[in-house]
GROMACS .gro file of C-alpha atoms in nm:
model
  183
    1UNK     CA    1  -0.845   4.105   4.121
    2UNK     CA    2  -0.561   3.842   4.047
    3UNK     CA    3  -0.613   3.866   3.716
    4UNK     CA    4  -0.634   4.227   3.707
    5UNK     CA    5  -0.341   4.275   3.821
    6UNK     CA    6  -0.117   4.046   3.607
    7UNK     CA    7  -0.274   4.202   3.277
    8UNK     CA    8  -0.205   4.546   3.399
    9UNK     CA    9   0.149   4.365   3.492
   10UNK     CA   10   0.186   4.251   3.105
   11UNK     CA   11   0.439   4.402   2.917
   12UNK     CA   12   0.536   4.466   2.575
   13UNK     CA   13   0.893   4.459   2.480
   14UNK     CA   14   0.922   4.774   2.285
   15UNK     CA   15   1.252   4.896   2.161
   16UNK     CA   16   1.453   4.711   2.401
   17UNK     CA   17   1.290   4.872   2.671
   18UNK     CA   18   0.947   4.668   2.894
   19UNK     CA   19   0.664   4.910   2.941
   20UNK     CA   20   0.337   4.847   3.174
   21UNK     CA   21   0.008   4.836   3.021
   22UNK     CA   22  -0.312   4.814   3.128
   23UNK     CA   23  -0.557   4.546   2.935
   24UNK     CA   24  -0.742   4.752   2.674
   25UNK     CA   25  -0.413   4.878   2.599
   26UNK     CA   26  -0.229   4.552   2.523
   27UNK     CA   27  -0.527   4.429   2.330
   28UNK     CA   28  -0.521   4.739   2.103
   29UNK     CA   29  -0.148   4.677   2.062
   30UNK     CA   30  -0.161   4.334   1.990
   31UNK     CA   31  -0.482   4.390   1.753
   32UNK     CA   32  -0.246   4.661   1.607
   33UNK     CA   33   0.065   4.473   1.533
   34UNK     CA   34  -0.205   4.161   1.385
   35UNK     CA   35  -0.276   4.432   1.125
   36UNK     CA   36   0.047   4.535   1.044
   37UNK     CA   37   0.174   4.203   0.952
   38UNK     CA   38  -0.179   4.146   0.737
   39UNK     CA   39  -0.050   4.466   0.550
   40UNK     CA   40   0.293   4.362   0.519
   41UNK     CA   41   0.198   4.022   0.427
   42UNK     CA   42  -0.055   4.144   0.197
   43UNK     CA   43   0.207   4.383   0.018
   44UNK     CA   44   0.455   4.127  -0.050
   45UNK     CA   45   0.180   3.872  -0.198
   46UNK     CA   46   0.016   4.138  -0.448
   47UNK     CA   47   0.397   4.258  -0.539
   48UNK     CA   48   0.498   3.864  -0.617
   49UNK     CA   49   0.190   3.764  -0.820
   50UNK     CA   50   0.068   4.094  -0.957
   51UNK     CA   51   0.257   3.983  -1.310
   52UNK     CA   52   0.010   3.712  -1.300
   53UNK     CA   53  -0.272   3.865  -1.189
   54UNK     CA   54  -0.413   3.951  -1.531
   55UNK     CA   55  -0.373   3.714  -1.773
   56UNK     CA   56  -0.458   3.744  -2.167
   57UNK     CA   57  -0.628   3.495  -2.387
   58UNK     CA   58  -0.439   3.387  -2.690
   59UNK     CA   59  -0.654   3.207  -2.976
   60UNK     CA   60  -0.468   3.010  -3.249
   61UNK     CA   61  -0.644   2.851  -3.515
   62UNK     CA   62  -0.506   2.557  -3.691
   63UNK     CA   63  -0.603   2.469  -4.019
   64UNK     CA   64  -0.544   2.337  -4.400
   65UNK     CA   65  -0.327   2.004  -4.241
   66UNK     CA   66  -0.153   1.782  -4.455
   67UNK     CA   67   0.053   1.480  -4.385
   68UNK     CA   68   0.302   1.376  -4.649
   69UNK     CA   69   0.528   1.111  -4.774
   70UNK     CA   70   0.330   0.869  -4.620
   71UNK     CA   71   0.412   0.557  -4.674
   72UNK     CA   72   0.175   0.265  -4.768
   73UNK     CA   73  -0.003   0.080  -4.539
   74UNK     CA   74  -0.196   0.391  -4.413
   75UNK     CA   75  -0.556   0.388  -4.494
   76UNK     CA   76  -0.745   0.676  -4.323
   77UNK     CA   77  -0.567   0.881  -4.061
   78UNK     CA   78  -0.647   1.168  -3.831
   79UNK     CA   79  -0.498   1.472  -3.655
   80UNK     CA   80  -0.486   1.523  -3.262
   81UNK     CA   81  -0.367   1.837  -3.056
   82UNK     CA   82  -0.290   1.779  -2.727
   83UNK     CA   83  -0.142   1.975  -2.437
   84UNK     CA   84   0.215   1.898  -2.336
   85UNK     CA   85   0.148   2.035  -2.057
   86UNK     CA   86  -0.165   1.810  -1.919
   87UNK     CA   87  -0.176   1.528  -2.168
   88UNK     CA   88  -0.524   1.679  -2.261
   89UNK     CA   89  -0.663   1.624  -2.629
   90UNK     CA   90  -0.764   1.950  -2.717
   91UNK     CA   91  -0.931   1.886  -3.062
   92UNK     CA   92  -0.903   1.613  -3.315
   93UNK     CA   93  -1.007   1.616  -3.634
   94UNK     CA   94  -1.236   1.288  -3.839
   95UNK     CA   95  -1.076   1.033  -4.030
   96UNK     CA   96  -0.920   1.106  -4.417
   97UNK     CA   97  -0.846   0.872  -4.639
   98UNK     CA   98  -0.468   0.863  -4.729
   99UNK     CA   99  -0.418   0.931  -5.133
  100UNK     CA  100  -0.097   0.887  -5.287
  101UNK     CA  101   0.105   0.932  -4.961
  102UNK     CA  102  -0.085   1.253  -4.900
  103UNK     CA  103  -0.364   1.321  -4.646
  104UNK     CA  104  -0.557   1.642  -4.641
  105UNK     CA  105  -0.792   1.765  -4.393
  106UNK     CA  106  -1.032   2.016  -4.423
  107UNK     CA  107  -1.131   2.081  -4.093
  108UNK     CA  108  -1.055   2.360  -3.875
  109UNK     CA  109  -0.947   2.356  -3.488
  110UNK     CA  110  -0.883   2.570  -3.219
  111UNK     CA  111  -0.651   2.584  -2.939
  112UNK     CA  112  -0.658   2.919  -2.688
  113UNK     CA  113  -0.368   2.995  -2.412
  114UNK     CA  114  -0.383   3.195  -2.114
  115UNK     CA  115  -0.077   3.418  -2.113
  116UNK     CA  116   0.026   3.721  -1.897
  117UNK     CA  117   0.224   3.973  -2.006
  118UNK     CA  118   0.505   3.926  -1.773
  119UNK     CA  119   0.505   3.558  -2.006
  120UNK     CA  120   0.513   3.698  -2.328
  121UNK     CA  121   0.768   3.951  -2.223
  122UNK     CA  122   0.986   3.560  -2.088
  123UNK     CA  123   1.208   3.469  -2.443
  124UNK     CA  124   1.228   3.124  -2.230
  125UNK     CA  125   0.873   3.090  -2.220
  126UNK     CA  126   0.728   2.763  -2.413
  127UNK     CA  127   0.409   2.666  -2.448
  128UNK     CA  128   0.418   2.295  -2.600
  129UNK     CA  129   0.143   2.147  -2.805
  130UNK     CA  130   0.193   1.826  -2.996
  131UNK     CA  131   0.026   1.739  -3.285
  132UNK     CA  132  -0.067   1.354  -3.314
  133UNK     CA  133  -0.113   1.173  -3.649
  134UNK     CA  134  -0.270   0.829  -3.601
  135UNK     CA  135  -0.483   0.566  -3.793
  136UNK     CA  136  -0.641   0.413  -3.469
  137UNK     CA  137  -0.481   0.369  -3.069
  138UNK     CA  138  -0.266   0.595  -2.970
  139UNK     CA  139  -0.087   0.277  -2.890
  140UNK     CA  140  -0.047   0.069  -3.226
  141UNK     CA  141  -0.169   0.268  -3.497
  142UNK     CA  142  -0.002   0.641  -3.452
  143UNK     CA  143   0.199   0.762  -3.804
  144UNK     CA  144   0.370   1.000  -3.581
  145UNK     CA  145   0.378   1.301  -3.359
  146UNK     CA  146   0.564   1.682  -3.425
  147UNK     CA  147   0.567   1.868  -3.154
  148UNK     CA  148   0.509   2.298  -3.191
  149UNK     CA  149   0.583   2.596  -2.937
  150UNK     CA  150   0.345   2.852  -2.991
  151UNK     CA  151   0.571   3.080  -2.791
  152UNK     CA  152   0.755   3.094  -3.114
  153UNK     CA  153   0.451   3.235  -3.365
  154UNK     CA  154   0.338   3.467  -3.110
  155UNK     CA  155   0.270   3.756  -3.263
  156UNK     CA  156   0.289   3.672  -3.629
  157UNK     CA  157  -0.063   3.696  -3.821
  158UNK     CA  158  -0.054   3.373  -3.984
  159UNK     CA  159   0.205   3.126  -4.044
  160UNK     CA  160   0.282   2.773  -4.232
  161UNK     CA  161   0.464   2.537  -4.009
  162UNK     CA  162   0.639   2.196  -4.159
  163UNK     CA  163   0.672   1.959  -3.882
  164UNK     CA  164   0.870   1.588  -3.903
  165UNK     CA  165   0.693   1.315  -3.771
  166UNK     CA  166   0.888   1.137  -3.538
  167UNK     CA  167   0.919   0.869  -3.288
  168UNK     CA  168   0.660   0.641  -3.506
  169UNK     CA  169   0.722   0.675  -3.860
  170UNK     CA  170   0.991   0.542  -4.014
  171UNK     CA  171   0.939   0.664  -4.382
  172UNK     CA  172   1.014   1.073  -4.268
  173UNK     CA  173   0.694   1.179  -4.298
  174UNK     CA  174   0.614   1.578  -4.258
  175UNK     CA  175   0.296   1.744  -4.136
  176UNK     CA  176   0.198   2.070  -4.278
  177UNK     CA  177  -0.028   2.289  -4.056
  178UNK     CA  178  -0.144   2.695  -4.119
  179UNK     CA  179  -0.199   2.861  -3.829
  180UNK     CA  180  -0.341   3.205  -3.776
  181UNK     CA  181  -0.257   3.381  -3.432
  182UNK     CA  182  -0.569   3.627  -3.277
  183UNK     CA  183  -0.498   3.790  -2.947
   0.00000   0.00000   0.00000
């Protein structure tokens, strides 16, 4: 009876003013005022992420590279993209054999983005890929590396892009690389 008495005793500050409820009416209230603040918190979540919500796939293909001005000393070489972003190799091409300072490869490689519209809509958005040109390791045998925003080709058909090799190469060595955007 104790403990009757104290729930119908509990009281709700309301407005400023303390009102007397009985049990099942501070449970509904409480369960009430639980679900209000689910909806509110649910409103302001969907409204901050909903430019997120649906993102779009982006395909590039890269193809028709060529390294040039390479200087001797460079036997067979080969072309990785990897992901500023994670430090993930993406693709990378076999080994060519270096002619006449000029390396060619055939091959044909594919890099997708997840992008949502709020992004592409964002002139500061960057998406970073860098292309790696390399005879061996990473380490000791790397010609160079260019690095390419896609951000910037987004929404041309195709493109040519002629990238310096830096940070390795010391002869100034370009890499030449088509790419062809697909939403």
């Amino acid at each position: 009876m104790l403990h009757a008495s104290l729930v119908l005793l509990s009281s709700v500050q309301h407005f400023g003013t303390i009102m007397a409820m009985s049990s099942d009416e501070a449970y509904h209230e409480n369960e009430r005022q639980l679900k209000d603040r689910k909806e509110k918190r649910m409103l302001y979540r969907s409204g901050r992420n909903s430019r997120d919500k649906f993102p779009e796939r982006l395909d590039f293909k890269f193809y028709d590279f060529k390294a040039l001005e390479i200087e001797k000393g460079w036997n067979q070489l080969f072309v990785s993209i990897v992901s500023i972003e994670t430090g993930e190799t993406i693709a990378k091409s076999n080994k060519v054999l270096v002619k006449n300072g000029v390396c060619d490869w055939e091959e044909t490689m594919l890099s997708s983005i997840w992008i949502s519209d709020y992004s592409l809509q964002d002139s500061n958005q960057s998406f970073l890929l860098k292309l790696l040109v390399a005879m061996g390791s990473p380490r000791f045998g790397t010609l160079g590396e260019a690095t390419i925003n896609l951000a910037n080709y987004i929404g041309q058909e195709t493109f040519t892009a002629s990238l310096p090799l830096i940070q390795h190469s010391s002869c100034g060595a370009i890499l030449q690389v088509r790419l062809k955007f697909s939403a």
